[in-house]
Amino acid sequence: MTPGAETMVARDLKLRLIYPRFQKFLDGHERLKPLVQKHQVGNYTMPPPLGLPLIAALTPPDIEVNLTDDNIGQPVDYDEKPDLVALSFFTPQANRAYAIADEFRRRGTKVIMGGIHPSCLPEEALLHADSVCVGEVEPVWDEILADTRAGTLKRLYKPVGEYDLARLPIPKRSIFEGDNYSWSAHLVLATRGCPVRCTGCPIPLKEGLDIRFRPVAKMIEDIEAMPFKQFYIIDDTVMLPNKRRILPYLMSLMEATAGRGLSIFLASTMMMFADPEFYRKLKRGGTSSMYTVFGFDRLSRALLSPECSPKEWQDGIDLVHMIEDAGIHFFGSFGVGSDDQDEGVFDRIIQFCSESGIDLAEFYIETPFPGTPFGQRLEAEDRILHRNYDLWNTGNVVYRPKGMTEDQLLSGFQYLWEEFYDGKDENRTLRTFEGVMNRPV
């Protein structure tokens, strides 16, 4: 090597990715423990999110990348000396993420944060981090690595313009140890951005109002690389009733997935097509389950309100039957505590589930998450009770509701779980979730 040449060689970097632990939303509800043990609903561990696997995939192979999955109890080694610690998290993980970051920084290690919560509250996150990535990481990750190497890490990184999902790499899911997650499935990303401002969703703020689609060929490449045949498309935007852009994309994807022996979970609201042939096409494409969130979109809010008309009620029941008749399992996720609900909402939910034949459901307390219209309104009205983010997991009352007391909301939430699952066959509860049933709790 010629004299001075060593100064031209890039310094090797060592990264430590950390996924912080969080409290499941039924933890702490002792009266529901027998139900959880019997049915496992609310207790199974979801497949890991895509943020850290995408970072691992974006990182050049000459950089050492290691993961600590704090959520399954892997120990955090604070004595390690990585060049950068990266934490990605959502609100129920925030307290734990901040504690981890504070300890690393106390020992002189640089920390960067990203994900939904830091993107929505960057100034709060910067109290515990050297840097925050706001929004999508893909456009700025190379810059973050270069600045880490140069010792010039910026306080904030924000992408300029929209990221082309055709460039999205296949997530490096292998960084998570699969045997520790009870649902043998993967999460798959199909879109980013959403033009619909549902009251409880931060996606428009984080990803923009324009829907961007991942090319179907890239989706198939990702699916073919997975060890499991079951996966969950995490974007409910693919089920929005927009015939001009969304419907052609979804039908193209279903044509590509048909005949591959797949089991696909789709997510939606009640804003779906009332067309039996549409659901038969989804079934032919491999769709096995429809996870449907009630509480944030205008149709489900009307359905659960005291002013719901007989036609609206019957239309909702007919839609559930239409999906089930196509051979797709309907999974209802019912939110309670919104300002337009009264104490009668709990019985209305049970009645709707009974009349429509829903046999798989979960129930959650609406939570004023940062970056959502609901959260912004409750913040402005000074109705948020505390910032103990451990309890911001949709299983606790963290704000003052309007249509009922805090005690009535919590009691109604517990009543829903007990009343709905009373008499249900535990061997059928999660029948479309591969790997979950018969696992010890």
Short mmCIF file of C-alpha atoms in Angstrom, two decimals:
data_model
loop_
_atom_site.label_atom_id
_atom_site.label_comp_id
_atom_site.label_asym_id
_atom_site.label_seq_id
_atom_site.Cartn_x
_atom_site.Cartn_y
_atom_site.Cartn_z
CA MET A 1 0.00 0.00 0.00
CA THR A 2 1.36 3.40 -0.92
CA PRO A 3 2.00 5.88 1.87
CA GLY A 4 -1.17 7.58 2.98
CA ALA A 5 -3.41 5.12 1.08
CA GLU A 6 -4.99 3.94 4.31
CA THR A 7 -6.76 7.30 4.56
CA MET A 8 -8.69 6.43 1.40
CA VAL A 9 -10.14 3.21 2.84
CA ALA A 10 -13.65 3.65 4.24
CA ARG A 11 -13.93 2.87 7.93
CA ASP A 12 -16.02 -0.21 8.66
CA LEU A 13 -19.28 0.53 10.47
CA LYS A 14 -21.11 -1.52 13.06
CA LEU A 15 -24.86 -1.00 13.49
CA ARG A 16 -27.12 -2.26 16.25
CA LEU A 17 -30.84 -2.38 15.39
CA ILE A 18 -33.25 -2.68 18.32
CA TYR A 19 -36.94 -3.52 18.33
CA PRO A 20 -38.28 -2.44 21.76
CA ARG A 21 -40.72 -4.50 23.77
CA PHE A 22 -44.30 -3.42 24.39
CA GLN A 23 -47.29 -4.52 26.42
CA LYS A 24 -49.97 -6.47 24.56
CA PHE A 25 -53.28 -4.74 24.75
CA LEU A 26 -54.95 -7.42 26.90
CA ASP A 27 -52.07 -7.57 29.38
CA GLY A 28 -53.13 -6.29 32.76
CA HIS A 29 -56.77 -7.31 32.38
CA GLU A 30 -56.88 -10.14 34.90
CA ARG A 31 -60.58 -10.82 34.41
CA LEU A 32 -59.88 -11.58 30.72
CA LYS A 33 -56.97 -13.93 31.38
CA PRO A 34 -59.06 -17.16 31.23
CA LEU A 35 -60.49 -16.04 27.88
CA VAL A 36 -57.03 -15.28 26.47
CA GLN A 37 -55.68 -18.63 27.61
CA LYS A 38 -58.61 -20.48 26.06
CA HIS A 39 -58.93 -18.70 22.73
CA GLN A 40 -55.46 -17.09 22.33
CA VAL A 41 -57.10 -14.09 20.66
CA GLY A 42 -55.19 -10.96 21.67
CA ASN A 43 -52.29 -13.10 22.86
CA TYR A 44 -50.61 -14.40 19.70
CA THR A 45 -47.46 -12.58 18.59
CA MET A 46 -47.74 -10.81 15.25
CA PRO A 47 -44.99 -11.20 12.66
CA PRO A 48 -42.30 -8.54 13.12
CA PRO A 49 -42.81 -5.18 11.36
CA LEU A 50 -40.92 -4.26 8.20
CA GLY A 51 -39.00 -1.15 9.29
CA LEU A 52 -35.84 -2.81 10.61
CA PRO A 53 -35.77 -5.60 7.96
CA LEU A 54 -35.91 -2.88 5.30
CA ILE A 55 -33.02 -1.02 6.95
CA ALA A 56 -31.02 -4.26 7.01
CA ALA A 57 -31.76 -4.79 3.31
CA LEU A 58 -30.72 -1.23 2.43
CA THR A 59 -27.40 -1.50 4.29
CA PRO A 60 -24.34 -2.46 2.16
CA PRO A 61 -22.95 -5.93 2.93
CA ASP A 62 -19.62 -4.57 4.15
CA ILE A 63 -21.35 -2.94 7.12
CA GLU A 64 -22.01 -5.15 10.15
CA VAL A 65 -25.68 -5.19 11.12
CA ASN A 66 -27.01 -6.92 14.25
CA LEU A 67 -30.50 -7.00 15.76
CA THR A 68 -31.70 -7.13 19.35
CA ASP A 69 -35.35 -8.15 19.56
CA ASP A 70 -36.20 -6.73 22.97
CA ASN A 71 -39.83 -7.67 22.36
CA ILE A 72 -39.06 -11.37 22.85
CA GLY A 73 -36.67 -10.80 25.73
CA GLN A 74 -33.28 -10.73 24.01
CA PRO A 75 -30.90 -8.85 26.32
CA VAL A 76 -29.71 -5.38 25.36
CA ASP A 77 -25.92 -5.15 25.60
CA TYR A 78 -25.23 -1.58 26.67
CA ASP A 79 -21.50 -2.28 26.85
CA GLU A 80 -21.38 -2.93 23.10
CA LYS A 81 -19.77 -0.10 21.15
CA PRO A 82 -21.60 0.13 17.81
CA ASP A 83 -21.18 3.20 15.63
CA LEU A 84 -24.93 3.71 15.61
CA VAL A 85 -27.95 2.30 17.43
CA ALA A 86 -31.19 2.46 15.41
CA LEU A 87 -34.58 2.06 17.08
CA SER A 88 -37.85 1.82 15.14
CA PHE A 89 -41.08 1.87 17.13
CA PHE A 90 -44.71 2.82 17.50
CA THR A 91 -46.32 4.55 20.46
CA PRO A 92 -46.72 1.64 22.96
CA GLN A 93 -42.97 1.03 22.62
CA ALA A 94 -41.93 4.65 23.14
CA ASN A 95 -41.13 4.56 26.86
CA ARG A 96 -38.97 1.47 26.46
CA ALA A 97 -37.27 2.90 23.37
CA TYR A 98 -36.46 6.12 25.22
CA ALA A 99 -35.01 4.21 28.17
CA ILE A 100 -32.79 2.12 25.90
CA ALA A 101 -31.64 5.18 23.98
CA ASP A 102 -30.89 7.14 27.14
CA GLU A 103 -28.62 4.38 28.46
CA PHE A 104 -26.70 4.04 25.20
CA ARG A 105 -26.22 7.79 24.95
CA ARG A 106 -25.09 7.95 28.58
CA ARG A 107 -22.26 5.65 27.49
CA GLY A 108 -21.39 7.79 24.47
CA THR A 109 -23.10 5.79 21.71
CA LYS A 110 -24.99 7.62 18.96
CA VAL A 111 -28.70 6.81 18.61
CA ILE A 112 -31.13 7.39 15.75
CA MET A 113 -34.89 6.82 15.94
CA GLY A 114 -37.56 6.24 13.31
CA GLY A 115 -40.99 4.76 12.80
CA ILE A 116 -44.52 6.05 13.34
CA HIS A 117 -44.08 7.59 16.80
CA PRO A 118 -40.79 9.49 16.25
CA SER A 119 -42.05 10.65 12.84
CA CYS A 120 -45.11 12.20 14.46
CA LEU A 121 -43.30 13.59 17.53
CA PRO A 122 -39.73 14.28 16.39
CA GLU A 123 -39.02 16.96 18.98
CA GLU A 124 -40.04 14.62 21.79
CA ALA A 125 -37.90 11.84 20.34
CA LEU A 126 -34.91 14.18 20.07
CA LEU A 127 -34.92 14.50 23.85
CA HIS A 128 -33.67 10.90 23.84
CA ALA A 129 -31.85 10.56 20.51
CA ASP A 130 -29.05 12.19 18.56
CA SER A 131 -31.06 11.99 15.37
CA VAL A 132 -34.59 11.24 14.11
CA CYS A 133 -35.69 10.05 10.70
CA VAL A 134 -39.07 11.59 9.91
CA GLY A 135 -41.11 9.58 7.43
CA GLU A 136 -39.67 7.09 4.98
CA VAL A 137 -36.15 5.89 5.64
CA GLU A 138 -35.28 4.53 2.19
CA PRO A 139 -34.43 7.88 0.51
CA VAL A 140 -32.14 9.00 3.34
CA TRP A 141 -30.52 5.81 4.66
CA ASP A 142 -27.37 6.14 2.52
CA GLU A 143 -26.97 9.71 3.78
CA ILE A 144 -27.41 8.55 7.38
CA LEU A 145 -24.70 5.92 6.93
CA ALA A 146 -22.33 8.41 5.28
CA ASP A 147 -22.87 10.96 8.06
CA THR A 148 -22.36 8.28 10.70
CA ARG A 149 -19.07 7.33 9.12
CA ALA A 150 -18.00 10.99 8.95
CA GLY A 151 -19.17 11.78 12.49
CA THR A 152 -21.60 14.42 11.19
CA LEU A 153 -24.99 12.89 12.06
CA LYS A 154 -27.76 15.45 11.60
CA ARG A 155 -30.58 15.99 14.11
CA LEU A 156 -33.30 15.38 11.52
CA TYR A 157 -33.54 13.47 8.26
CA LYS A 158 -36.58 14.08 6.06
CA PRO A 159 -36.98 12.66 2.56
CA VAL A 160 -37.61 15.11 -0.26
CA GLY A 161 -40.26 14.00 -2.71
CA GLU A 162 -41.96 10.61 -2.93
CA TYR A 163 -40.02 7.35 -2.85
CA ASP A 164 -40.60 5.07 -5.84
CA LEU A 165 -41.74 1.71 -4.45
CA ALA A 166 -40.28 -0.02 -7.50
CA ARG A 167 -36.92 0.58 -5.77
CA LEU A 168 -38.02 -0.97 -2.47
CA PRO A 169 -35.72 -3.89 -1.62
CA ILE A 170 -36.95 -7.24 -0.37
CA PRO A 171 -36.94 -6.86 3.43
CA LYS A 172 -34.28 -8.91 5.21
CA ARG A 173 -36.78 -10.67 7.48
CA SER A 174 -34.18 -13.22 8.59
CA ILE A 175 -32.78 -10.72 11.12
CA PHE A 176 -35.74 -11.71 13.33
CA GLU A 177 -35.77 -15.21 14.77
CA GLY A 178 -38.96 -16.66 13.31
CA ASP A 179 -39.55 -19.38 15.90
CA ASN A 180 -40.25 -16.74 18.53
CA TYR A 181 -43.35 -15.45 16.73
CA SER A 182 -46.43 -17.62 17.02
CA TRP A 183 -48.12 -16.66 13.75
CA SER A 184 -46.23 -18.37 10.89
CA ALA A 185 -46.72 -15.55 8.42
CA HIS A 186 -45.02 -12.48 7.01
CA LEU A 187 -46.03 -8.87 6.59
CA VAL A 188 -45.93 -7.54 3.03
CA LEU A 189 -46.06 -3.94 1.87
CA ALA A 190 -48.07 -3.10 -1.26
CA THR A 191 -48.66 0.66 -1.06
CA ARG A 192 -47.74 3.83 0.75
CA GLY A 193 -49.80 6.96 1.27
CA CYS A 194 -53.56 7.37 1.55
CA PRO A 195 -55.99 10.14 0.53
CA VAL A 196 -58.59 9.19 3.16
CA ARG A 197 -58.15 10.98 6.48
CA CYS A 198 -59.62 8.38 8.85
CA THR A 199 -59.75 9.80 12.36
CA GLY A 200 -57.42 7.22 13.92
CA CYS A 201 -54.80 6.81 11.18
CA PRO A 202 -51.41 8.59 10.93
CA ILE A 203 -50.58 7.34 7.41
CA PRO A 204 -51.54 10.54 5.51
CA LEU A 205 -49.27 12.58 7.78
CA LYS A 206 -46.35 10.13 7.62
CA GLU A 207 -46.56 8.97 4.00
CA GLY A 208 -48.60 11.61 2.18
CA LEU A 209 -52.03 11.74 0.56
CA ASP A 210 -51.05 10.21 -2.78
CA ILE A 211 -51.20 6.40 -3.04
CA ARG A 212 -48.04 4.83 -4.42
CA PHE A 213 -48.11 1.23 -5.57
CA ARG A 214 -45.39 -1.37 -5.34
CA PRO A 215 -45.18 -3.11 -8.74
CA VAL A 216 -46.93 -6.48 -8.78
CA ALA A 217 -43.80 -8.17 -10.16
CA LYS A 218 -41.87 -6.89 -7.12
CA MET A 219 -44.60 -8.16 -4.81
CA ILE A 220 -44.35 -11.63 -6.35
CA GLU A 221 -40.55 -11.56 -6.06
CA ASP A 222 -40.93 -10.75 -2.37
CA ILE A 223 -43.56 -13.44 -1.82
CA GLU A 224 -41.48 -16.10 -3.55
CA ALA A 225 -38.54 -15.33 -1.25
CA MET A 226 -40.58 -16.06 1.90
CA PRO A 227 -40.36 -19.37 3.77
CA PHE A 228 -44.08 -19.18 4.68
CA LYS A 229 -47.05 -19.39 2.35
CA GLN A 230 -49.19 -17.15 4.56
CA PHE A 231 -48.79 -13.39 4.60
CA TYR A 232 -50.61 -10.24 5.64
CA ILE A 233 -50.82 -7.26 3.27
CA ILE A 234 -50.56 -4.49 5.82
CA ASP A 235 -52.06 -1.70 3.69
CA ASP A 236 -55.85 -1.39 3.95
CA THR A 237 -55.64 1.12 1.10
CA VAL A 238 -55.75 -1.80 -1.36
CA MET A 239 -59.36 -2.35 -0.28
CA LEU A 240 -60.57 1.24 -0.72
CA PRO A 241 -63.44 1.42 -3.25
CA ASN A 242 -61.47 3.40 -5.83
CA LYS A 243 -62.10 1.76 -9.19
CA ARG A 244 -59.81 4.02 -11.20
CA ARG A 245 -56.51 3.18 -9.49
CA ILE A 246 -56.85 0.72 -6.63
CA LEU A 247 -59.17 -1.90 -8.12
CA PRO A 248 -57.04 -2.59 -11.22
CA TYR A 249 -53.93 -2.94 -9.03
CA LEU A 250 -55.58 -5.33 -6.58
CA MET A 251 -57.08 -7.46 -9.35
CA SER A 252 -53.69 -7.63 -11.08
CA LEU A 253 -52.11 -8.75 -7.82
CA MET A 254 -54.79 -11.42 -7.26
CA GLU A 255 -54.27 -12.76 -10.77
CA ALA A 256 -50.54 -13.04 -10.05
CA THR A 257 -51.03 -14.79 -6.69
CA ALA A 258 -53.69 -17.25 -7.90
CA GLY A 259 -52.66 -20.89 -8.03
CA ARG A 260 -49.61 -20.46 -5.78
CA GLY A 261 -51.09 -22.15 -2.70
CA LEU A 262 -51.00 -18.90 -0.71
CA SER A 263 -53.08 -17.79 2.25
CA ILE A 264 -53.46 -14.01 2.12
CA PHE A 265 -54.76 -11.75 4.88
CA LEU A 266 -56.19 -8.45 3.68
CA ALA A 267 -57.03 -5.46 5.87
CA SER A 268 -59.91 -3.08 5.30
CA THR A 269 -62.60 -0.91 6.79
CA MET A 270 -66.30 -1.31 6.02
CA MET A 271 -65.75 0.93 2.99
CA MET A 272 -65.72 -2.07 0.65
CA PHE A 273 -67.42 -3.07 -2.59
CA ALA A 274 -70.85 -4.69 -2.32
CA ASP A 275 -70.08 -7.06 -5.19
CA PRO A 276 -70.03 -10.87 -4.65
CA GLU A 277 -67.88 -11.48 -7.72
CA PHE A 278 -65.21 -9.15 -6.34
CA TYR A 279 -64.80 -11.37 -3.26
CA ARG A 280 -64.81 -14.53 -5.33
CA LYS A 281 -61.89 -13.08 -7.30
CA LEU A 282 -60.08 -12.31 -4.04
CA LYS A 283 -60.63 -15.91 -2.94
CA ARG A 284 -59.27 -17.27 -6.22
CA GLY A 285 -56.19 -15.10 -5.67
CA GLY A 286 -55.56 -16.81 -2.32
CA THR A 287 -57.32 -14.47 0.13
CA SER A 288 -58.30 -16.40 3.26
CA SER A 289 -59.15 -13.67 5.79
CA MET A 290 -60.48 -10.10 5.82
CA TYR A 291 -59.36 -8.11 8.87
CA THR A 292 -61.96 -5.33 9.06
CA VAL A 293 -61.58 -2.31 11.35
CA PHE A 294 -64.72 -0.64 12.72
CA GLY A 295 -64.73 2.81 14.26
CA PHE A 296 -62.75 5.23 12.10
CA ASP A 297 -64.41 5.26 8.68
CA ARG A 298 -67.77 6.94 8.12
CA LEU A 299 -69.63 3.72 7.23
CA SER A 300 -68.72 1.77 10.36
CA ARG A 301 -69.25 4.85 12.53
CA ALA A 302 -72.78 5.14 11.16
CA LEU A 303 -73.33 1.42 11.64
CA LEU A 304 -72.48 1.57 15.34
CA SER A 305 -74.24 4.85 16.12
CA PRO A 306 -77.67 5.11 17.80
CA GLU A 307 -78.98 6.80 14.62
CA CYS A 308 -78.09 3.84 12.36
CA SER A 309 -80.93 3.28 9.88
CA PRO A 310 -82.40 -0.19 9.22
CA LYS A 311 -80.94 -0.07 5.70
CA GLU A 312 -77.42 0.80 6.94
CA TRP A 313 -77.65 -2.02 9.47
CA GLN A 314 -78.77 -4.58 6.90
CA ASP A 315 -76.16 -3.41 4.36
CA GLY A 316 -73.47 -4.10 6.95
CA ILE A 317 -74.80 -7.58 7.66
CA ASP A 318 -75.09 -8.32 3.93
CA LEU A 319 -71.46 -7.30 3.38
CA VAL A 320 -70.22 -9.69 6.08
CA HIS A 321 -72.30 -12.51 4.55
CA MET A 322 -70.99 -11.67 1.07
CA ILE A 323 -67.38 -12.01 2.21
CA GLU A 324 -68.02 -15.24 4.15
CA ASP A 325 -70.01 -16.72 1.25
CA ALA A 326 -66.92 -16.26 -0.95
CA GLY A 327 -64.95 -18.45 1.47
CA ILE A 328 -63.09 -15.59 3.14
CA HIS A 329 -63.04 -15.50 6.95
CA PHE A 330 -64.34 -12.19 8.31
CA PHE A 331 -62.29 -10.88 11.27
CA GLY A 332 -63.93 -7.86 12.91
CA SER A 333 -61.89 -5.33 14.89
CA PHE A 334 -64.27 -3.02 16.78
CA GLY A 335 -63.16 0.31 18.23
CA VAL A 336 -65.02 1.84 21.16
CA GLY A 337 -64.85 5.22 22.84
CA SER A 338 -65.25 7.66 19.97
CA ASP A 339 -67.10 10.91 20.60
CA ASP A 340 -70.19 9.84 18.64
CA GLN A 341 -70.69 6.64 20.67
CA ASP A 342 -72.72 6.23 23.83
CA GLU A 343 -72.84 3.39 26.35
CA GLY A 344 -75.26 1.49 24.10
CA VAL A 345 -72.48 0.83 21.57
CA PHE A 346 -71.35 -2.31 23.39
CA ASP A 347 -74.69 -4.08 23.00
CA ARG A 348 -75.00 -2.84 19.41
CA ILE A 349 -71.66 -4.46 18.57
CA ILE A 350 -72.67 -7.76 20.14
CA GLN A 351 -76.01 -7.62 18.29
CA PHE A 352 -74.31 -6.88 14.96
CA CYS A 353 -71.83 -9.73 15.42
CA SER A 354 -74.67 -12.11 16.30
CA GLU A 355 -76.93 -11.14 13.41
CA SER A 356 -74.12 -11.18 10.85
CA GLY A 357 -72.59 -14.43 12.11
CA ILE A 358 -69.13 -13.01 12.90
CA ASP A 359 -67.19 -15.67 14.83
CA LEU A 360 -63.79 -13.97 15.11
CA ALA A 361 -63.43 -10.50 16.57
CA GLU A 362 -61.25 -8.27 18.68
CA PHE A 363 -62.18 -5.13 20.55
CA TYR A 364 -60.03 -2.08 21.22
CA ILE A 365 -60.31 1.26 22.96
CA GLU A 366 -59.75 4.11 20.56
CA THR A 367 -56.51 5.85 21.44
CA PRO A 368 -55.37 9.41 20.55
CA PHE A 369 -52.18 8.39 18.78
CA PRO A 370 -49.83 11.17 17.66
CA GLY A 371 -50.29 12.19 14.05
CA THR A 372 -53.96 11.19 13.89
CA PRO A 373 -56.91 13.60 13.61
CA PHE A 374 -58.37 11.99 16.74
CA GLY A 375 -55.16 12.58 18.68
CA GLN A 376 -54.78 16.14 17.44
CA ARG A 377 -58.35 17.01 18.43
CA LEU A 378 -58.09 15.51 21.92
CA GLU A 379 -54.78 17.29 22.44
CA ALA A 380 -56.39 20.60 21.48
CA GLU A 381 -59.33 19.90 23.82
CA ASP A 382 -57.02 18.97 26.73
CA ARG A 383 -58.70 15.57 27.14
CA ILE A 384 -55.58 13.37 27.25
CA LEU A 385 -55.11 11.95 30.74
CA HIS A 386 -51.40 11.04 30.68
CA ARG A 387 -48.38 10.21 28.52
CA ASN A 388 -47.52 6.83 29.99
CA TYR A 389 -47.09 5.30 26.56
CA ASP A 390 -46.90 1.78 27.99
CA LEU A 391 -50.67 2.04 28.37
CA TRP A 392 -51.31 3.56 24.94
CA ASN A 393 -51.86 0.10 23.48
CA THR A 394 -55.63 0.31 22.77
CA GLY A 395 -56.37 -1.74 25.89
CA ASN A 396 -56.58 1.15 28.34
CA VAL A 397 -58.50 4.42 28.69
CA VAL A 398 -55.98 7.26 28.28
CA TYR A 399 -58.37 10.15 27.59
CA ARG A 400 -61.71 11.53 28.77
CA PRO A 401 -64.47 10.16 26.53
CA LYS A 402 -67.55 12.25 25.72
CA GLY A 403 -70.43 9.78 25.52
CA MET A 404 -69.64 7.80 28.66
CA THR A 405 -67.39 7.83 31.71
CA GLU A 406 -63.90 6.37 31.75
CA ASP A 407 -65.09 3.51 33.96
CA GLN A 408 -68.01 2.77 31.64
CA LEU A 409 -65.66 2.62 28.64
CA LEU A 410 -63.24 0.24 30.34
CA SER A 411 -66.03 -1.95 31.69
CA GLY A 412 -67.71 -2.05 28.27
CA PHE A 413 -64.43 -3.04 26.60
CA GLN A 414 -64.06 -5.99 28.97
CA TYR A 415 -67.74 -6.91 28.57
CA LEU A 416 -67.31 -7.14 24.78
CA TRP A 417 -64.51 -9.68 25.05
CA GLU A 418 -66.36 -11.83 27.56
CA GLU A 419 -69.78 -11.65 25.92
CA PHE A 420 -68.57 -12.26 22.37
CA TYR A 421 -66.43 -15.30 23.20
CA ASP A 422 -68.91 -16.85 25.60
CA GLY A 423 -69.68 -20.28 24.12
CA LYS A 424 -67.34 -19.91 21.13
CA ASP A 425 -65.38 -22.99 19.99
CA GLU A 426 -61.73 -22.28 20.81
CA ASN A 427 -60.60 -24.76 18.15
CA ARG A 428 -62.12 -22.52 15.46
CA THR A 429 -61.26 -19.07 16.78
CA LEU A 430 -57.99 -18.60 14.90
CA ARG A 431 -58.47 -21.34 12.32
CA THR A 432 -56.99 -19.24 9.50
CA PHE A 433 -53.87 -18.32 11.50
CA GLU A 434 -51.22 -20.90 10.68
CA GLY A 435 -48.98 -21.80 13.61
CA VAL A 436 -51.05 -20.06 16.28
CA MET A 437 -53.54 -22.66 17.45
CA ASN A 438 -52.43 -25.15 20.07
CA ARG A 439 -49.41 -23.10 21.08
CA PRO A 440 -48.91 -22.73 24.82
CA VAL A 441 -49.77 -19.32 26.24
#
